[in-house]
Amino acid sequence: MERTLCIIKPDAVKNGFVEEINNLIIENGLQILKSKRTKISAEIAEEFYSEHSEKPFFTELVEFMTSDYSVVQVLQGYNAVINYRNLMGATNPNEADEGTLRAKFAESLSKNAVHGSDSLDSAQREIDIMLKIFD
Ligand code: ATP
Ligand code: MG
């Protein structure tokens, strides 16, 4: 069984999509082990997205992720990392396949509804960063 880190981002929380997204996650065979509605701090967002710290969109990304409530979740299931990435769809919702979370719920490239770990190593790193949020 794998675990992966899911964030329902501030746009999707504000737009009232948490329950619909979680129903699709469960229908996709994933179990929601932990779930917390929280405002992510700048410190955590910067560490979490540190791979993008040199990118032109980094400031916008951190500002958006800390702007309002998110729902941070640990998912578990068979091939959870790739299973959930496939359910999410492409980063840019204009390129996301029909039926994916980003095609259904994202507003734009930056307000793209959900985050998911992109590898097993990322999942472990991201779950470790978010552990303090679940305390
Ligand atoms: P996430 O890590 O949030 O699951 P991802 O792995 O699909 O998304 P990344 O390349 O890791 O995509 O980018 C992280 C986030 O940064 C994206 O989800 C998106 O919101 C934002 N982002 C990526 N590229 C751009 C861009 N060119 N302009 C604005 N925002 C961007
Ligand atoms: Mg990513």
CSV table of N, CA and C and ligand atoms in Angstrom, one decimal:
chain,number,residue,atom,x,y,z
A,1,MET,N,0.8,-1.2,0.0
A,1,MET,CA,0.0,0.0,0.0
A,1,MET,C,0.9,1.2,0.0
A,2,GLU,N,0.5,2.2,-0.9
A,2,GLU,CA,1.3,3.5,-0.9
A,2,GLU,C,0.4,4.5,-0.2
A,3,ARG,N,1.2,5.6,0.2
A,3,ARG,CA,0.5,6.8,0.7
A,3,ARG,C,0.9,8.0,-0.2
A,4,THR,N,0.0,8.9,-0.3
A,4,THR,CA,0.4,10.2,-1.0
A,4,THR,C,-0.3,11.4,-0.3
A,5,LEU,N,0.3,12.5,-0.6
A,5,LEU,CA,-0.2,13.7,0.0
A,5,LEU,C,-1.1,14.5,-0.9
A,6,CYS,N,-2.3,14.8,-0.5
A,6,CYS,CA,-3.3,15.5,-1.3
A,6,CYS,C,-3.6,16.9,-0.6
A,7,ILE,N,-3.6,17.9,-1.4
A,7,ILE,CA,-4.2,19.2,-0.9
A,7,ILE,C,-5.3,19.7,-1.8
A,8,ILE,N,-6.5,19.9,-1.1
A,8,ILE,CA,-7.5,20.6,-1.9
A,8,ILE,C,-7.3,22.1,-1.6
A,9,LYS,N,-6.9,22.7,-2.7
A,9,LYS,CA,-6.4,24.1,-2.7
A,9,LYS,C,-7.5,25.1,-2.4
A,10,PRO,N,-7.1,26.4,-2.0
A,10,PRO,CA,-8.0,27.4,-1.5
A,10,PRO,C,-9.2,27.7,-2.5
A,11,ASP,N,-8.9,27.6,-3.8
A,11,ASP,CA,-10.0,27.9,-4.8
A,11,ASP,C,-11.1,26.9,-4.7
A,12,ALA,N,-10.7,25.6,-4.6
A,12,ALA,CA,-11.7,24.5,-4.5
A,12,ALA,C,-12.4,24.5,-3.2
A,13,VAL,N,-11.7,24.8,-2.1
A,13,VAL,CA,-12.4,24.9,-0.8
A,13,VAL,C,-13.4,26.0,-0.8
A,14,LYS,N,-13.0,27.2,-1.3
A,14,LYS,CA,-13.9,28.4,-1.4
A,14,LYS,C,-15.1,28.1,-2.3
A,15,ASN,N,-14.9,27.3,-3.4
A,15,ASN,CA,-16.0,27.1,-4.3
A,15,ASN,C,-16.9,25.9,-3.9
A,16,GLY,N,-16.6,25.3,-2.7
A,16,GLY,CA,-17.5,24.3,-2.1
A,16,GLY,C,-17.3,22.9,-2.7
A,17,PHE,N,-16.1,22.6,-3.2
A,17,PHE,CA,-16.0,21.3,-3.9
A,17,PHE,C,-15.4,20.2,-3.1
A,18,VAL,N,-15.1,20.4,-1.8
A,18,VAL,CA,-14.4,19.4,-1.0
A,18,VAL,C,-15.1,18.1,-1.0
A,19,GLU,N,-16.4,18.1,-0.7
A,19,GLU,CA,-17.1,16.8,-0.6
A,19,GLU,C,-17.1,16.1,-2.0
A,20,GLU,N,-17.4,16.8,-3.0
A,20,GLU,CA,-17.4,16.2,-4.4
A,20,GLU,C,-16.0,15.6,-4.7
A,21,ILE,N,-15.0,16.3,-4.4
A,21,ILE,CA,-13.6,15.8,-4.7
A,21,ILE,C,-13.3,14.6,-3.9
A,22,ASN,N,-13.7,14.6,-2.6
A,22,ASN,CA,-13.4,13.4,-1.7
A,22,ASN,C,-14.3,12.2,-2.1
A,23,ASN,N,-15.5,12.4,-2.6
A,23,ASN,CA,-16.3,11.3,-3.1
A,23,ASN,C,-15.6,10.7,-4.3
A,24,LEU,N,-15.0,11.5,-5.2
A,24,LEU,CA,-14.3,10.9,-6.4
A,24,LEU,C,-13.0,10.2,-5.9
A,25,ILE,N,-12.3,10.7,-4.9
A,25,ILE,CA,-11.1,10.1,-4.4
A,25,ILE,C,-11.5,8.7,-3.9
A,26,ILE,N,-12.5,8.6,-3.1
A,26,ILE,CA,-13.0,7.3,-2.5
A,26,ILE,C,-13.4,6.4,-3.6
A,27,GLU,N,-14.2,6.9,-4.6
A,27,GLU,CA,-14.7,6.0,-5.7
A,27,GLU,C,-13.5,5.5,-6.5
A,28,ASN,N,-12.4,6.2,-6.5
A,28,ASN,CA,-11.2,5.8,-7.2
A,28,ASN,C,-10.4,4.8,-6.4
A,29,GLY,N,-10.9,4.3,-5.3
A,29,GLY,CA,-10.2,3.2,-4.5
A,29,GLY,C,-9.2,3.7,-3.5
A,30,LEU,N,-9.2,5.0,-3.2
A,30,LEU,CA,-8.3,5.5,-2.2
A,30,LEU,C,-9.0,5.8,-0.9
A,31,GLN,N,-8.2,5.6,0.1
A,31,GLN,CA,-8.8,5.8,1.5
A,31,GLN,C,-8.2,7.1,2.0
A,32,ILE,N,-9.0,7.9,2.7
A,32,ILE,CA,-8.6,9.2,3.2
A,32,ILE,C,-8.2,8.9,4.7
A,33,LEU,N,-6.8,8.8,4.9
A,33,LEU,CA,-6.4,8.4,6.3
A,33,LEU,C,-6.4,9.6,7.2
A,34,LYS,N,-6.0,10.8,6.7
A,34,LYS,CA,-6.0,12.0,7.6
A,34,LYS,C,-6.6,13.1,6.7
A,35,SER,N,-7.3,14.0,7.4
A,35,SER,CA,-7.8,15.2,6.6
A,35,SER,C,-7.9,16.3,7.6
A,36,LYS,N,-7.4,17.5,7.2
A,36,LYS,CA,-7.4,18.7,8.1
A,36,LYS,C,-7.7,19.9,7.3
A,37,ARG,N,-8.7,20.7,7.6
A,37,ARG,CA,-9.0,22.0,7.0
A,37,ARG,C,-8.1,23.0,7.8
A,38,THR,N,-7.2,23.7,7.1
A,38,THR,CA,-6.3,24.5,7.7
A,38,THR,C,-5.8,25.6,6.8
A,39,LYS,N,-5.3,26.7,7.4
A,39,LYS,CA,-4.6,27.8,6.6
A,39,LYS,C,-3.2,27.4,6.7
A,40,ILE,N,-2.6,27.1,5.5
A,40,ILE,CA,-1.2,26.7,5.5
A,40,ILE,C,-0.3,28.0,5.7
A,41,SER,N,0.7,27.9,6.5
A,41,SER,CA,1.6,29.1,6.8
A,41,SER,C,2.6,29.3,5.6
A,42,ALA,N,3.1,30.5,5.5
A,42,ALA,CA,4.1,30.8,4.5
A,42,ALA,C,5.3,29.9,4.6
A,43,GLU,N,5.7,29.7,5.9
A,43,GLU,CA,6.9,28.8,6.2
A,43,GLU,C,6.7,27.4,5.6
A,44,ILE,N,5.6,26.8,5.8
A,44,ILE,CA,5.3,25.5,5.3
A,44,ILE,C,5.1,25.5,3.8
A,45,ALA,N,4.4,26.5,3.3
A,45,ALA,CA,4.2,26.5,1.8
A,45,ALA,C,5.6,26.7,1.1
A,46,GLU,N,6.5,27.5,1.6
A,46,GLU,CA,7.8,27.7,1.0
A,46,GLU,C,8.6,26.4,1.0
A,47,GLU,N,8.6,25.7,2.1
A,47,GLU,CA,9.3,24.5,2.2
A,47,GLU,C,8.7,23.4,1.3
A,48,PHE,N,7.4,23.3,1.4
A,48,PHE,CA,6.6,22.3,0.6
A,48,PHE,C,6.9,22.5,-0.9
A,49,TYR,N,6.9,23.7,-1.4
A,49,TYR,CA,7.1,23.9,-2.8
A,49,TYR,C,8.5,24.4,-3.2
A,50,SER,N,9.5,24.0,-2.3
A,50,SER,CA,10.9,24.6,-2.5
A,50,SER,C,11.5,24.2,-3.8
A,51,GLU,N,11.1,23.1,-4.4
A,51,GLU,CA,11.6,22.7,-5.8
A,51,GLU,C,11.3,23.8,-6.8
A,52,HIS,N,10.3,24.7,-6.5
A,52,HIS,CA,10.0,25.7,-7.5
A,52,HIS,C,10.5,27.1,-7.0
A,53,SER,N,11.4,27.2,-6.0
A,53,SER,CA,11.7,28.5,-5.5
A,53,SER,C,12.4,29.4,-6.5
A,54,GLU,N,13.0,28.9,-7.5
A,54,GLU,CA,13.6,29.8,-8.5
A,54,GLU,C,12.7,30.1,-9.7
A,55,LYS,N,11.5,29.6,-9.7
A,55,LYS,CA,10.6,29.8,-10.8
A,55,LYS,C,9.9,31.1,-10.7
A,56,PRO,N,9.5,31.7,-11.8
A,56,PRO,CA,8.9,33.0,-11.8
A,56,PRO,C,7.5,33.1,-11.1
A,57,PHE,N,6.9,31.9,-11.0
A,57,PHE,CA,5.6,31.9,-10.4
A,57,PHE,C,5.6,31.5,-8.9
A,58,PHE,N,6.8,31.4,-8.3
A,58,PHE,CA,6.9,30.9,-6.9
A,58,PHE,C,6.2,31.8,-5.9
A,59,THR,N,6.4,33.1,-6.0
A,59,THR,CA,5.7,34.1,-5.1
A,59,THR,C,4.2,33.9,-5.2
A,60,GLU,N,3.7,33.9,-6.4
A,60,GLU,CA,2.3,33.8,-6.7
A,60,GLU,C,1.8,32.5,-6.1
A,61,LEU,N,2.5,31.4,-6.3
A,61,LEU,CA,2.1,30.1,-5.8
A,61,LEU,C,2.0,30.1,-4.2
A,62,VAL,N,3.0,30.6,-3.6
A,62,VAL,CA,3.0,30.6,-2.1
A,62,VAL,C,1.9,31.6,-1.6
A,63,GLU,N,1.7,32.7,-2.2
A,63,GLU,CA,0.7,33.6,-1.8
A,63,GLU,C,-0.7,33.0,-1.9
A,64,PHE,N,-0.9,32.3,-3.1
A,64,PHE,CA,-2.2,31.7,-3.3
A,64,PHE,C,-2.4,30.5,-2.2
A,65,MET,N,-1.4,29.7,-2.0
A,65,MET,CA,-1.6,28.6,-1.1
A,65,MET,C,-1.8,29.0,0.3
A,66,THR,N,-1.4,30.2,0.7
A,66,THR,CA,-1.6,30.7,2.1
A,66,THR,C,-2.7,31.7,2.2
A,67,SER,N,-3.4,31.9,1.1
A,67,SER,CA,-4.4,33.0,1.1
A,67,SER,C,-5.7,32.7,1.8
A,68,ASP,N,-6.0,31.4,2.0
A,68,ASP,CA,-7.3,31.0,2.6
A,68,ASP,C,-7.2,29.5,3.0
A,69,TYR,N,-8.3,28.9,3.4
A,69,TYR,CA,-8.2,27.6,3.9
A,69,TYR,C,-8.0,26.6,2.8
A,70,SER,N,-7.2,25.6,3.1
A,70,SER,CA,-7.0,24.4,2.3
A,70,SER,C,-7.5,23.2,3.1
A,71,VAL,N,-7.6,22.0,2.4
A,71,VAL,CA,-7.8,20.8,3.1
A,71,VAL,C,-6.6,19.9,2.8
A,72,VAL,N,-5.8,19.6,3.8
A,72,VAL,CA,-4.6,18.7,3.6
A,72,VAL,C,-4.9,17.3,4.0
A,73,GLN,N,-4.6,16.3,3.1
A,73,GLN,CA,-5.0,15.0,3.4
A,73,GLN,C,-3.9,14.0,3.0
A,74,VAL,N,-3.9,12.9,3.8
A,74,VAL,CA,-3.0,11.7,3.4
A,74,VAL,C,-4.0,10.7,2.9
A,75,LEU,N,-3.6,10.2,1.7
A,75,LEU,CA,-4.4,9.2,1.0
A,75,LEU,C,-3.6,7.9,1.0
A,76,GLN,N,-4.3,6.8,1.0
A,76,GLN,CA,-3.7,5.5,1.0
A,76,GLN,C,-4.4,4.5,0.0
A,77,GLY,N,-3.6,3.7,-0.7
A,77,GLY,CA,-4.2,2.8,-1.6
A,77,GLY,C,-3.2,2.1,-2.5
A,78,TYR,N,-3.6,1.2,-3.3
A,78,TYR,CA,-2.7,0.5,-4.2
A,78,TYR,C,-2.3,1.5,-5.3
A,79,ASN,N,-1.0,1.6,-5.5
A,79,ASN,CA,-0.4,2.6,-6.4
A,79,ASN,C,-1.0,4.0,-6.2
A,80,ALA,N,-1.1,4.4,-4.9
A,80,ALA,CA,-1.8,5.7,-4.6
A,80,ALA,C,-1.2,6.9,-5.3
A,81,VAL,N,0.1,7.0,-5.4
A,81,VAL,CA,0.7,8.2,-6.0
A,81,VAL,C,0.2,8.4,-7.5
A,82,ILE,N,0.4,7.3,-8.3
A,82,ILE,CA,0.0,7.5,-9.7
A,82,ILE,C,-1.5,7.5,-9.9
A,83,ASN,N,-2.2,6.7,-9.1
A,83,ASN,CA,-3.6,6.6,-9.1
A,83,ASN,C,-4.2,8.0,-8.9
A,84,TYR,N,-3.7,8.7,-7.9
A,84,TYR,CA,-4.3,10.0,-7.5
A,84,TYR,C,-3.8,11.1,-8.5
A,85,ARG,N,-2.5,11.0,-9.0
A,85,ARG,CA,-2.1,11.9,-10.1
A,85,ARG,C,-3.0,11.8,-11.3
A,86,ASN,N,-3.3,10.6,-11.7
A,86,ASN,CA,-4.2,10.4,-12.9
A,86,ASN,C,-5.6,11.0,-12.6
A,87,LEU,N,-6.1,10.8,-11.4
A,87,LEU,CA,-7.4,11.4,-11.1
A,87,LEU,C,-7.3,12.9,-11.1
A,88,MET,N,-6.2,13.5,-10.8
A,88,MET,CA,-6.1,15.0,-10.7
A,88,MET,C,-6.1,15.6,-12.1
A,89,GLY,N,-5.4,15.0,-13.1
A,89,GLY,CA,-5.3,15.5,-14.4
A,89,GLY,C,-4.1,16.5,-14.5
A,90,ALA,N,-3.9,17.0,-15.7
A,90,ALA,CA,-2.8,17.9,-16.0
A,90,ALA,C,-2.8,19.2,-15.2
A,91,THR,N,-1.6,19.7,-15.0
A,91,THR,CA,-1.4,20.9,-14.1
A,91,THR,C,-2.3,22.0,-14.7
A,92,ASN,N,-2.2,22.2,-16.0
A,92,ASN,CA,-3.1,23.3,-16.6
A,92,ASN,C,-4.4,22.7,-16.9
A,93,PRO,N,-5.5,23.2,-16.3
A,93,PRO,CA,-6.8,22.6,-16.5
A,93,PRO,C,-7.3,22.6,-17.9
A,94,ASN,N,-6.7,23.5,-18.7
A,94,ASN,CA,-7.1,23.5,-20.2
A,94,ASN,C,-6.6,22.2,-20.9
A,95,GLU,N,-5.6,21.6,-20.3
A,95,GLU,CA,-5.0,20.4,-20.8
A,95,GLU,C,-5.4,19.1,-20.1
A,96,ALA,N,-6.2,19.3,-19.1
A,96,ALA,CA,-6.6,18.1,-18.3
A,96,ALA,C,-7.7,17.3,-18.9
A,97,ASP,N,-7.6,16.0,-18.9
A,97,ASP,CA,-8.6,15.1,-19.5
A,97,ASP,C,-10.0,15.3,-18.8
A,98,GLU,N,-11.0,15.1,-19.6
A,98,GLU,CA,-12.4,15.2,-19.2
A,98,GLU,C,-12.5,14.2,-18.0
A,99,GLY,N,-13.3,14.7,-17.0
A,99,GLY,CA,-13.5,13.8,-15.8
A,99,GLY,C,-12.5,13.9,-14.7
A,100,THR,N,-11.3,14.5,-15.0
A,100,THR,CA,-10.3,14.6,-13.9
A,100,THR,C,-10.7,15.8,-13.0
A,101,LEU,N,-10.1,15.8,-11.8
A,101,LEU,CA,-10.4,16.8,-10.8
A,101,LEU,C,-10.1,18.2,-11.3
A,102,ARG,N,-9.0,18.3,-12.0
A,102,ARG,CA,-8.7,19.7,-12.5
A,102,ARG,C,-9.6,20.1,-13.7
A,103,ALA,N,-10.0,19.2,-14.5
A,103,ALA,CA,-10.9,19.6,-15.6
A,103,ALA,C,-12.3,20.0,-15.0
A,104,LYS,N,-12.7,19.3,-13.9
A,104,LYS,CA,-14.0,19.6,-13.4
A,104,LYS,C,-14.0,20.8,-12.4
A,105,PHE,N,-12.9,21.0,-11.7
A,105,PHE,CA,-13.0,21.9,-10.5
A,105,PHE,C,-12.0,23.1,-10.6
A,106,ALA,N,-11.0,23.1,-11.4
A,106,ALA,CA,-9.9,24.1,-11.4
A,106,ALA,C,-10.4,25.4,-12.1
A,107,GLU,N,-9.9,26.5,-11.6
A,107,GLU,CA,-10.2,27.8,-12.2
A,107,GLU,C,-9.2,28.2,-13.2
A,108,SER,N,-8.0,27.9,-13.0
A,108,SER,CA,-6.9,28.4,-13.9
A,108,SER,C,-5.6,27.6,-13.6
A,109,LEU,N,-4.5,27.9,-14.3
A,109,LEU,CA,-3.2,27.2,-14.0
A,109,LEU,C,-2.8,27.4,-12.6
A,110,SER,N,-2.9,28.6,-12.0
A,110,SER,CA,-2.4,28.8,-10.7
A,110,SER,C,-3.5,28.4,-9.6
A,111,LYS,N,-4.8,28.6,-10.0
A,111,LYS,CA,-5.8,28.1,-9.0
A,111,LYS,C,-6.4,26.8,-9.6
A,112,ASN,N,-5.6,25.7,-9.4
A,112,ASN,CA,-5.9,24.5,-10.1
A,112,ASN,C,-6.4,23.4,-9.2
A,113,ALA,N,-7.1,23.8,-8.1
A,113,ALA,CA,-8.0,22.9,-7.3
A,113,ALA,C,-7.3,21.9,-6.4
A,114,VAL,N,-6.3,21.2,-6.9
A,114,VAL,CA,-5.7,20.1,-6.1
A,114,VAL,C,-4.2,20.0,-6.3
A,115,HIS,N,-3.6,19.5,-5.2
A,115,HIS,CA,-2.2,19.1,-5.3
A,115,HIS,C,-2.1,17.6,-5.1
A,116,GLY,N,-1.1,17.0,-5.7
A,116,GLY,CA,-0.8,15.6,-5.4
A,116,GLY,C,0.7,15.3,-5.5
A,117,SER,N,1.3,14.5,-4.6
A,117,SER,CA,2.7,14.2,-4.7
A,117,SER,C,3.0,13.5,-6.1
A,118,ASP,N,4.2,13.8,-6.6
A,118,ASP,CA,4.5,13.3,-8.0
A,118,ASP,C,5.4,12.1,-8.0
A,119,SER,N,5.8,11.6,-6.8
A,119,SER,CA,6.6,10.3,-6.7
A,119,SER,C,6.5,9.8,-5.3
A,120,LEU,N,6.9,8.6,-5.1
A,120,LEU,CA,6.9,8.0,-3.7
A,120,LEU,C,7.8,8.8,-2.8
A,121,ASP,N,9.0,9.3,-3.3
A,121,ASP,CA,9.9,10.1,-2.5
A,121,ASP,C,9.3,11.4,-2.1
A,122,SER,N,8.6,12.1,-3.1
A,122,SER,CA,7.9,13.3,-2.8
A,122,SER,C,6.8,13.1,-1.8
A,123,ALA,N,6.1,12.0,-1.9
A,123,ALA,CA,5.0,11.7,-1.0
A,123,ALA,C,5.5,11.6,0.4
A,124,GLN,N,6.6,10.9,0.6
A,124,GLN,CA,7.2,10.8,2.0
A,124,GLN,C,7.6,12.1,2.5
A,125,ARG,N,8.3,12.9,1.7
A,125,ARG,CA,8.8,14.2,2.1
A,125,ARG,C,7.6,15.1,2.4
A,126,GLU,N,6.6,15.1,1.6
A,126,GLU,CA,5.4,16.0,1.8
A,126,GLU,C,4.6,15.6,3.0
A,127,ILE,N,4.5,14.3,3.3
A,127,ILE,CA,3.7,13.8,4.4
A,127,ILE,C,4.5,14.3,5.7
A,128,ASP,N,5.8,14.1,5.7
A,128,ASP,CA,6.6,14.5,6.8
A,128,ASP,C,6.5,16.0,7.1
A,129,ILE,N,6.5,16.9,6.0
A,129,ILE,CA,6.3,18.3,6.2
A,129,ILE,C,5.0,18.6,6.8
A,130,MET,N,3.9,17.9,6.4
A,130,MET,CA,2.6,18.2,6.9
A,130,MET,C,2.2,17.6,8.2
A,131,LEU,N,3.1,16.7,8.7
A,131,LEU,CA,2.7,16.0,10.0
A,131,LEU,C,2.3,16.9,11.1
A,132,LYS,N,3.0,18.0,11.2
A,132,LYS,CA,2.7,19.0,12.3
A,132,LYS,C,1.3,19.6,12.2
A,133,ILE,N,0.8,19.6,10.9
A,133,ILE,CA,-0.6,20.2,10.7
A,133,ILE,C,-1.7,19.2,11.3
A,134,PHE,N,-1.4,17.9,11.3
A,134,PHE,CA,-2.4,17.0,11.8
A,134,PHE,C,-2.4,16.8,13.3
A,135,ASP,N,-1.4,17.4,14.0
A,135,ASP,CA,-1.3,17.2,15.5
A,135,ASP,C,-2.5,17.8,16.2
B,1,ATP,P1,1.1,20.4,-7.7
B,1,ATP,O1,2.6,20.3,-7.3
B,1,ATP,O2,0.4,21.6,-7.1
B,1,ATP,O3,0.4,19.1,-7.5
B,1,ATP,P2,1.9,19.8,-10.4
B,1,ATP,O4,2.8,18.8,-9.8
B,1,ATP,O5,0.9,19.4,-11.4
B,1,ATP,O6,1.1,20.6,-9.3
B,1,ATP,P3,4.1,21.6,-10.6
B,1,ATP,O7,5.0,21.8,-11.8
B,1,ATP,O8,4.6,20.9,-9.4
B,1,ATP,O9,2.7,21.0,-11.0
B,1,ATP,O10,3.7,23.1,-10.2
B,1,ATP,C1,3.2,23.4,-8.9
B,1,ATP,C2,2.0,24.4,-9.0
B,1,ATP,O11,2.5,25.6,-9.4
B,1,ATP,C3,1.0,24.0,-10.0
B,1,ATP,O12,0.0,23.2,-9.5
B,1,ATP,C4,0.4,25.4,-10.4
B,1,ATP,O13,-0.6,25.8,-9.5
B,1,ATP,C5,1.6,26.3,-10.2
B,1,ATP,N1,2.2,26.6,-11.5
B,1,ATP,C6,3.0,25.7,-12.3
B,1,ATP,N2,3.4,26.3,-13.4
B,1,ATP,C7,2.9,27.5,-13.4
B,1,ATP,C8,3.0,28.7,-14.3
B,1,ATP,N3,3.6,28.6,-15.4
B,1,ATP,N4,2.3,29.8,-13.9
B,1,ATP,C9,1.6,29.9,-12.7
B,1,ATP,N5,1.5,28.9,-11.8
B,1,ATP,C10,2.1,27.7,-12.2
B,2,MG,MG,4.1,19.3,-8.2
